[in-house]
Structures are given as C-alpha cells and as structure tokens.
Amino acid sequence: MDFTELLNRRRSIRDFTAQPVEKATIEKIVTQAAQSASWANSQPWKAYVATGETLNRVKADHLARTARGERGQTDLAISHRTSWRPAAQANMAEWGQGIQALAGMEYLESQGKLFNAAALVYLTLPKNFSDWSLYDLGAFGQTLMLAAANAGVDSMPAYEIVKYPAAVRQLVGIPEDEAVVMGIALGYRSAARVNDFQSTRQPLDAVLTVRD
Ligand SMILES: Cc1cc2nc3c(=O)[nH]c(=O)nc-3n(C[C@H](O)[C@H](O)[C@H](O)COP(=O)(O)O)c2cc1C
C-alpha cells in the first residue's frame, strides 16, 4: 500500500464486526510498533492485548460500570476543556457535534461496548514514567495503528478503553506498578453508520510555521 493510502486508511473505527484478529497478526503489528523512535532507545512501552475470554470479561465489566454511570478514573490526569487553547476547543466541539449528528445514540451504545472490538491493546509505562516516555508511547501507538492498517486491520484509540484502569489491571493481569496510559481497539470495521464519520483537519497554516 502506498503511504498516503495507508495514512488515509487509518481512521478511528467505532464499531467492529465479530471477526477475530489472528494472534500472528497482532504479533506482527506490535513488532512493527516497536520500531518507533524513543528517548536514548529506552523503549519504555509495554503492550497487553485482551482477546477471547479476557476480552469478554473486560467488556462485561466496562458495560456494567458505564450502565451505572461510574466516573472514569484514568491514570493520566484530564484537563478541563476550558484550559485548552481556543483552537483546540473549537476542534473538539466540531468533532463532538459532528459525530453526534451523524450517529447519535448508536455511537454512545457502541462506545459503552468498547466498540465491539475484536482485541483491546493496553499501552503501559512504569508509574514513575518520564514525560519523554509519554512522547515515545504516543509514537508507538500511532505506529501500531499504521501497522494495523497495513495488515488490513482497523483501529480505535480511545480514552473510553482506559477509563477504569484499576479494573483493567486486575482483569488483564497488568502489574500494579504500571500506568495504563492508552487503549487501542483492533478489529474489522462493521457497516454501522458511525463508521462513516470522517474527522476534519485544520488548514496547514494553522499548524505550520516556516521561518526563512
Ligand atoms: C488519546 C486519544 C483518546 C481518544 N479517545 C476517544 C474516545 O474515548 N472516544 C472516541 O470516540 N474517540 C476517541 N479518540 C479518537 C479521536 O476522536 C480521533 O482520533 C480524532 O477525532 C481524529 O479522527 P481519526 O482518528 O478518525 O483521524 C481518541 C483519540 C486519542 C488520540
């Protein structure tokens, strides 16, 4: 696949079919993600993947917590929307309104079921991680999603997946001294309307400054 095609193929998929992702494919995707650059080659990341019965237990637990309105307690702090730059606030508002208008309740239902993912990848760092490791883990996550797209596998990076890290640690067997930083759902896109949603991007001049 040509790089632009690959880049465009990767987009957030919010509802997956029941088709599982082969273990060998998961291993290839994570091997490729581990090619990411990192501070002094520290490779601070770890990936835990829930499939099969573990996945079923995680999904059931998540749905029960969501149904009773349990507040998220993520390992990373969440900043209040108003503390973001105005342009970021506008981008978030546009995204939220767009997805609600297209898919409404269907989106929220699917999210509560962890997007019906075929596999859930948890990306962790040691709890005392350096800020630089957070940068590295982001690169790992993006490379993982591109590697997935290259293997014909769709992905979904989501706060929702790491909303209840204490439960995830226990159900997936993640050591207590690791922060569950981010979650990425993997699988094959369904025909659900929510998957027709296309996010937009700011114009280049809002991002790039070149000084001669
Ligand atoms: C750290 C992070 C957390 C996210 N959490 C959610 C989430 O909980 N629910 C959701 O629908 N999308 C979530 N997203 C997906 C973003 O909305 C999405 O990446 C963005 O709108 C750009 O769209 P694209 O991924 O389709 O290019 C998250 C993305 C990132 C990187």
mmCIF file of C-alpha atoms and ligand atoms in Angstrom:
data_model
loop_
_atom_site.group_PDB
_atom_site.id
_atom_site.type_symbol
_atom_site.label_atom_id
_atom_site.label_comp_id
_atom_site.label_asym_id
_atom_site.label_seq_id
_atom_site.Cartn_x
_atom_site.Cartn_y
_atom_site.Cartn_z
ATOM 1 C CA MET A 1 0.000 0.000 0.000
ATOM 2 C CA ASP A 2 1.274 3.467 -0.890
ATOM 3 C CA PHE A 3 1.945 5.679 2.167
ATOM 4 C CA THR A 4 -0.832 8.219 1.520
ATOM 5 C CA GLU A 5 -3.302 5.384 1.000
ATOM 6 C CA LEU A 6 -2.162 3.813 4.286
ATOM 7 C CA LEU A 7 -2.450 7.121 6.117
ATOM 8 C CA ASN A 8 -5.989 7.599 4.824
ATOM 9 C CA ARG A 9 -6.978 4.034 5.597
ATOM 10 C CA ARG A 10 -6.203 4.592 9.271
ATOM 11 C CA ARG A 11 -9.038 6.426 10.881
ATOM 12 C CA SER A 12 -10.962 5.841 14.061
ATOM 13 C CA ILE A 13 -13.397 2.963 13.646
ATOM 14 C CA ARG A 14 -16.117 2.922 16.278
ATOM 15 C CA ASP A 15 -17.845 -0.363 15.579
ATOM 16 C CA PHE A 16 -16.242 -3.690 14.684
ATOM 17 C CA THR A 17 -17.553 -6.998 13.336
ATOM 18 C CA ALA A 18 -17.209 -10.241 15.317
ATOM 19 C CA GLN A 19 -14.274 -11.382 13.140
ATOM 20 C CA PRO A 20 -11.270 -12.068 15.408
ATOM 21 C CA VAL A 21 -7.763 -10.763 14.699
ATOM 22 C CA GLU A 22 -5.262 -13.619 14.386
ATOM 23 C CA LYS A 23 -2.579 -13.842 17.089
ATOM 24 C CA ALA A 24 0.149 -13.842 14.418
ATOM 25 C CA THR A 25 -1.256 -10.586 13.008
ATOM 26 C CA ILE A 26 -1.267 -8.982 16.473
ATOM 27 C CA GLU A 27 2.347 -10.089 16.958
ATOM 28 C CA LYS A 28 3.372 -8.578 13.605
ATOM 29 C CA ILE A 29 1.614 -5.280 14.363
ATOM 30 C CA VAL A 30 3.255 -4.943 17.790
ATOM 31 C CA THR A 31 6.664 -5.925 16.388
ATOM 32 C CA GLN A 32 6.326 -3.107 13.847
ATOM 33 C CA ALA A 33 5.124 -0.635 16.510
ATOM 34 C CA ALA A 34 8.275 -1.406 18.477
ATOM 35 C CA GLN A 35 10.304 0.071 15.590
ATOM 36 C CA SER A 36 9.244 3.506 16.901
ATOM 37 C CA ALA A 37 11.873 6.006 17.988
ATOM 38 C CA SER A 38 12.356 6.527 21.729
ATOM 39 C CA TRP A 39 14.498 8.603 24.080
ATOM 40 C CA ALA A 40 18.014 7.038 24.015
ATOM 41 C CA ASN A 41 16.329 3.883 22.701
ATOM 42 C CA SER A 42 14.743 3.397 26.117
ATOM 43 C CA GLN A 43 11.753 1.552 24.567
ATOM 44 C CA PRO A 44 9.722 2.281 27.694
ATOM 45 C CA TRP A 45 6.457 0.785 26.367
ATOM 46 C CA LYS A 46 4.615 -2.416 27.095
ATOM 47 C CA ALA A 47 1.529 -3.715 25.292
ATOM 48 C CA TYR A 48 -1.057 -6.058 26.807
ATOM 49 C CA VAL A 49 -3.670 -7.438 24.447
ATOM 50 C CA ALA A 50 -7.031 -8.777 25.625
ATOM 51 C CA THR A 51 -8.722 -11.318 23.359
ATOM 52 C CA GLY A 52 -11.046 -14.309 23.910
ATOM 53 C CA GLU A 53 -12.367 -14.801 27.441
ATOM 54 C CA THR A 54 -10.255 -11.984 28.886
ATOM 55 C CA LEU A 55 -11.802 -9.608 26.354
ATOM 56 C CA ASN A 56 -15.306 -10.818 27.204
ATOM 57 C CA ARG A 57 -14.682 -10.198 30.904
ATOM 58 C CA VAL A 58 -13.285 -6.700 30.248
ATOM 59 C CA LYS A 59 -16.254 -5.784 28.038
ATOM 60 C CA ALA A 60 -18.827 -7.068 30.567
ATOM 61 C CA ASP A 61 -17.131 -5.190 33.407
ATOM 62 C CA HIS A 62 -16.922 -1.987 31.354
ATOM 63 C CA LEU A 63 -20.553 -2.149 30.298
ATOM 64 C CA ALA A 64 -21.713 -2.664 33.902
ATOM 65 C CA ARG A 65 -19.668 0.318 35.132
ATOM 66 C CA THR A 66 -20.895 2.502 32.261
ATOM 67 C CA ALA A 67 -24.524 1.465 32.838
ATOM 68 C CA ARG A 68 -24.349 2.564 36.474
ATOM 69 C CA GLY A 69 -22.688 5.840 35.458
ATOM 70 C CA GLU A 70 -19.373 5.195 37.221
ATOM 71 C CA ARG A 71 -16.960 8.087 36.758
ATOM 72 C CA GLY A 72 -13.734 7.431 34.862
ATOM 73 C CA GLN A 73 -10.513 7.408 36.939
ATOM 74 C CA THR A 74 -7.771 7.431 34.321
ATOM 75 C CA ASP A 75 -4.105 7.059 35.238
ATOM 76 C CA LEU A 76 -3.372 10.241 33.240
ATOM 77 C CA ALA A 77 -4.916 13.475 34.511
ATOM 78 C CA ILE A 78 -7.716 15.019 32.440
ATOM 79 C CA SER A 79 -7.597 18.791 31.919
ATOM 80 C CA HIS A 80 -10.806 20.762 31.881
ATOM 81 C CA ARG A 81 -11.918 21.667 28.368
ATOM 82 C CA THR A 82 -11.597 25.414 29.103
ATOM 83 C CA SER A 83 -7.871 25.048 29.832
ATOM 84 C CA TRP A 84 -7.169 24.008 26.212
ATOM 85 C CA ARG A 85 -6.158 26.543 23.554
ATOM 86 C CA PRO A 86 -9.238 28.142 21.892
ATOM 87 C CA ALA A 87 -8.434 26.466 18.549
ATOM 88 C CA ALA A 88 -8.287 23.035 20.229
ATOM 89 C CA GLN A 89 -11.594 23.733 21.980
ATOM 90 C CA ALA A 90 -13.146 24.630 18.620
ATOM 91 C CA ASN A 91 -11.766 21.429 17.036
ATOM 92 C CA MET A 92 -13.156 19.310 19.884
ATOM 93 C CA ALA A 93 -16.551 20.983 19.660
ATOM 94 C CA GLU A 94 -16.730 20.447 15.892
ATOM 95 C CA TRP A 95 -15.797 16.783 16.324
ATOM 96 C CA GLY A 96 -18.329 16.169 19.102
ATOM 97 C CA GLN A 97 -21.191 17.850 17.277
ATOM 98 C CA GLY A 98 -20.340 16.109 14.004
ATOM 99 C CA ILE A 99 -20.297 12.609 15.401
ATOM 100 C CA GLN A 100 -23.427 13.102 17.485
ATOM 101 C CA ALA A 101 -25.291 14.499 14.471
ATOM 102 C CA LEU A 102 -24.312 11.531 12.307
ATOM 103 C CA ALA A 103 -24.661 8.645 14.730
ATOM 104 C CA GLY A 104 -26.216 9.927 17.993
ATOM 105 C CA MET A 105 -27.097 7.121 20.404
ATOM 106 C CA GLU A 106 -25.579 4.461 18.147
ATOM 107 C CA TYR A 107 -22.160 5.953 18.849
ATOM 108 C CA LEU A 108 -22.619 6.009 22.619
ATOM 109 C CA GLU A 109 -24.008 2.461 22.671
ATOM 110 C CA SER A 110 -21.102 1.109 20.694
ATOM 111 C CA GLN A 111 -18.626 3.018 22.868
ATOM 112 C CA GLY A 112 -20.140 1.508 26.035
ATOM 113 C CA LYS A 113 -19.482 -1.916 24.473
ATOM 114 C CA LEU A 114 -15.885 -0.883 23.790
ATOM 115 C CA PHE A 115 -16.731 -0.585 20.115
ATOM 116 C CA ASN A 116 -17.344 -4.377 19.936
ATOM 117 C CA ALA A 117 -13.587 -4.679 19.468
ATOM 118 C CA ALA A 118 -12.052 -7.995 18.436
ATOM 119 C CA ALA A 119 -8.992 -7.195 20.558
ATOM 120 C CA LEU A 120 -8.040 -4.453 23.012
ATOM 121 C CA VAL A 121 -4.458 -3.258 23.265
ATOM 122 C CA TYR A 122 -3.411 -1.576 26.519
ATOM 123 C CA LEU A 123 -0.283 0.564 26.323
ATOM 124 C CA THR A 124 1.514 0.968 29.631
ATOM 125 C CA LEU A 125 4.505 2.741 31.154
ATOM 126 C CA PRO A 126 6.076 2.385 34.582
ATOM 127 C CA LYS A 127 4.084 4.554 37.016
ATOM 128 C CA ASN A 128 7.098 6.842 37.569
ATOM 129 C CA PHE A 129 7.498 7.449 33.809
ATOM 130 C CA SER A 130 9.433 10.368 32.344
ATOM 131 C CA ASP A 131 7.489 12.909 30.250
ATOM 132 C CA TRP A 132 9.719 11.829 27.353
ATOM 133 C CA SER A 133 8.374 8.296 27.633
ATOM 134 C CA LEU A 134 4.882 9.639 27.127
ATOM 135 C CA TYR A 135 6.080 11.133 23.846
ATOM 136 C CA ASP A 136 7.593 7.762 22.920
ATOM 137 C CA LEU A 137 4.433 5.852 23.784
ATOM 138 C CA GLY A 138 2.419 8.147 21.512
ATOM 139 C CA ALA A 139 4.749 7.294 18.655
ATOM 140 C CA PHE A 140 4.382 3.608 19.493
ATOM 141 C CA GLY A 141 0.587 3.903 19.412
ATOM 142 C CA GLN A 142 0.489 5.714 16.087
ATOM 143 C CA THR A 143 2.916 3.257 14.506
ATOM 144 C CA LEU A 144 0.820 0.398 15.866
ATOM 145 C CA MET A 145 -2.296 1.802 14.192
ATOM 146 C CA LEU A 146 -0.493 2.306 10.888
ATOM 147 C CA ALA A 147 0.939 -1.222 11.084
ATOM 148 C CA ALA A 148 -2.591 -2.472 11.749
ATOM 149 C CA ALA A 149 -3.938 -0.575 8.725
ATOM 150 C CA ASN A 150 -1.158 -2.071 6.623
ATOM 151 C CA ALA A 151 -2.283 -5.532 7.755
ATOM 152 C CA GLY A 152 -5.911 -4.705 6.836
ATOM 153 C CA VAL A 153 -6.883 -4.323 10.498
ATOM 154 C CA ASP A 154 -8.887 -1.314 11.705
ATOM 155 C CA SER A 155 -8.202 0.509 14.949
ATOM 156 C CA MET A 156 -9.689 2.854 17.517
ATOM 157 C CA PRO A 157 -7.585 4.804 20.032
ATOM 158 C CA ALA A 158 -9.818 5.717 22.971
ATOM 159 C CA TYR A 159 -9.906 7.205 26.432
ATOM 160 C CA GLU A 160 -13.001 5.051 26.874
ATOM 161 C CA ILE A 161 -10.825 1.912 26.860
ATOM 162 C CA VAL A 162 -8.697 3.104 29.788
ATOM 163 C CA LYS A 163 -11.476 4.801 31.772
ATOM 164 C CA TYR A 164 -11.361 2.214 34.576
ATOM 165 C CA PRO A 165 -7.665 1.277 34.855
ATOM 166 C CA ALA A 166 -7.886 -0.474 38.233
ATOM 167 C CA ALA A 167 -10.389 -2.978 36.832
ATOM 168 C CA VAL A 168 -8.357 -3.418 33.654
ATOM 169 C CA ARG A 169 -5.182 -4.067 35.666
ATOM 170 C CA GLN A 170 -6.932 -6.796 37.570
ATOM 171 C CA LEU A 171 -8.800 -8.405 34.640
ATOM 172 C CA VAL A 172 -5.912 -8.307 32.155
ATOM 173 C CA GLY A 173 -3.157 -9.024 34.677
ATOM 174 C CA ILE A 174 -1.223 -5.757 34.378
ATOM 175 C CA PRO A 175 1.237 -5.164 37.253
ATOM 176 C CA GLU A 176 0.261 -2.554 39.843
ATOM 177 C CA ASP A 177 3.411 -0.515 39.176
ATOM 178 C CA GLU A 178 2.418 0.182 35.560
ATOM 179 C CA ALA A 179 0.238 3.096 34.410
ATOM 180 C CA VAL A 180 -2.423 2.091 31.899
ATOM 181 C CA VAL A 181 -1.878 5.080 29.645
ATOM 182 C CA MET A 182 -3.849 4.365 26.498
ATOM 183 C CA GLY A 183 -6.051 1.773 24.846
ATOM 184 C CA ILE A 184 -6.433 0.880 21.185
ATOM 185 C CA ALA A 185 -9.230 -1.332 19.906
ATOM 186 C CA LEU A 186 -8.489 -3.569 16.933
ATOM 187 C CA GLY A 187 -10.770 -5.434 14.562
ATOM 188 C CA TYR A 188 -12.552 -5.196 11.236
ATOM 189 C CA ARG A 189 -14.942 -2.309 10.529
ATOM 190 C CA SER A 190 -18.677 -3.043 10.506
ATOM 191 C CA ALA A 191 -21.248 -1.358 8.260
ATOM 192 C CA ALA A 192 -22.537 0.776 11.178
ATOM 193 C CA ARG A 193 -23.309 4.401 10.312
ATOM 194 C CA VAL A 194 -20.870 5.678 12.946
ATOM 195 C CA ASN A 195 -18.033 4.336 10.804
ATOM 196 C CA ASP A 196 -18.958 6.779 8.039
ATOM 197 C CA PHE A 197 -17.821 9.636 10.272
ATOM 198 C CA GLN A 198 -14.787 11.463 8.907
ATOM 199 C CA SER A 199 -12.906 13.866 11.144
ATOM 200 C CA THR A 200 -11.530 17.061 9.602
ATOM 201 C CA ARG A 201 -8.121 18.712 9.952
ATOM 202 C CA GLN A 202 -7.102 22.342 10.384
ATOM 203 C CA PRO A 203 -5.566 24.063 7.359
ATOM 204 C CA LEU A 204 -1.769 23.768 7.146
ATOM 205 C CA ASP A 205 -1.211 27.412 8.069
ATOM 206 C CA ALA A 206 -2.859 26.778 11.453
ATOM 207 C CA VAL A 207 -0.212 24.128 12.150
ATOM 208 C CA LEU A 208 2.970 25.031 10.305
ATOM 209 C CA THR A 209 5.290 27.982 10.655
ATOM 210 C CA VAL A 210 8.385 28.059 8.454
ATOM 211 C CA ARG A 211 10.861 30.852 9.114
ATOM 212 C CA ASP A 212 13.287 31.781 6.349
HETATM 213 C C1 LIG B 1 -5.698 9.970 23.307
HETATM 214 C C2 LIG B 1 -6.948 9.763 22.480
HETATM 215 C C3 LIG B 1 -8.156 9.477 23.117
HETATM 216 C C4 LIG B 1 -9.324 9.283 22.357
HETATM 217 N N1 LIG B 1 -10.493 8.928 22.982
HETATM 218 C C5 LIG B 1 -11.627 8.732 22.256
HETATM 219 C C6 LIG B 1 -12.822 8.285 22.872
HETATM 220 O O1 LIG B 1 -12.883 7.999 24.082
HETATM 221 N N2 LIG B 1 -13.925 8.151 22.091
HETATM 222 C C7 LIG B 1 -13.900 8.408 20.748
HETATM 223 O O2 LIG B 1 -14.922 8.264 20.090
HETATM 224 N N3 LIG B 1 -12.758 8.803 20.131
HETATM 225 C C8 LIG B 1 -11.622 8.944 20.849
HETATM 226 N N4 LIG B 1 -10.431 9.274 20.215
HETATM 227 C C9 LIG B 1 -10.395 9.356 18.752
HETATM 228 C C10 LIG B 1 -10.353 10.803 18.253
HETATM 229 O O3 LIG B 1 -11.619 11.378 18.363
HETATM 230 C C11 LIG B 1 -9.870 10.772 16.810
HETATM 231 O O4 LIG B 1 -8.555 10.281 16.748
HETATM 232 C C12 LIG B 1 -9.905 12.169 16.158
HETATM 233 O O5 LIG B 1 -11.219 12.643 16.100
HETATM 234 C C13 LIG B 1 -9.302 12.138 14.741
HETATM 235 O O6 LIG B 1 -10.034 11.238 13.945
HETATM 236 P P1 LIG B 1 -9.363 9.991 13.208
HETATM 237 O O7 LIG B 1 -8.688 9.143 14.268
HETATM 238 O O8 LIG B 1 -10.525 9.256 12.570
HETATM 239 O O9 LIG B 1 -8.376 10.514 12.221
HETATM 240 C C14 LIG B 1 -9.274 9.418 20.950
HETATM 241 C C15 LIG B 1 -8.030 9.684 20.324
HETATM 242 C C16 LIG B 1 -6.889 9.825 21.062
HETATM 243 C C17 LIG B 1 -5.572 10.044 20.345
#
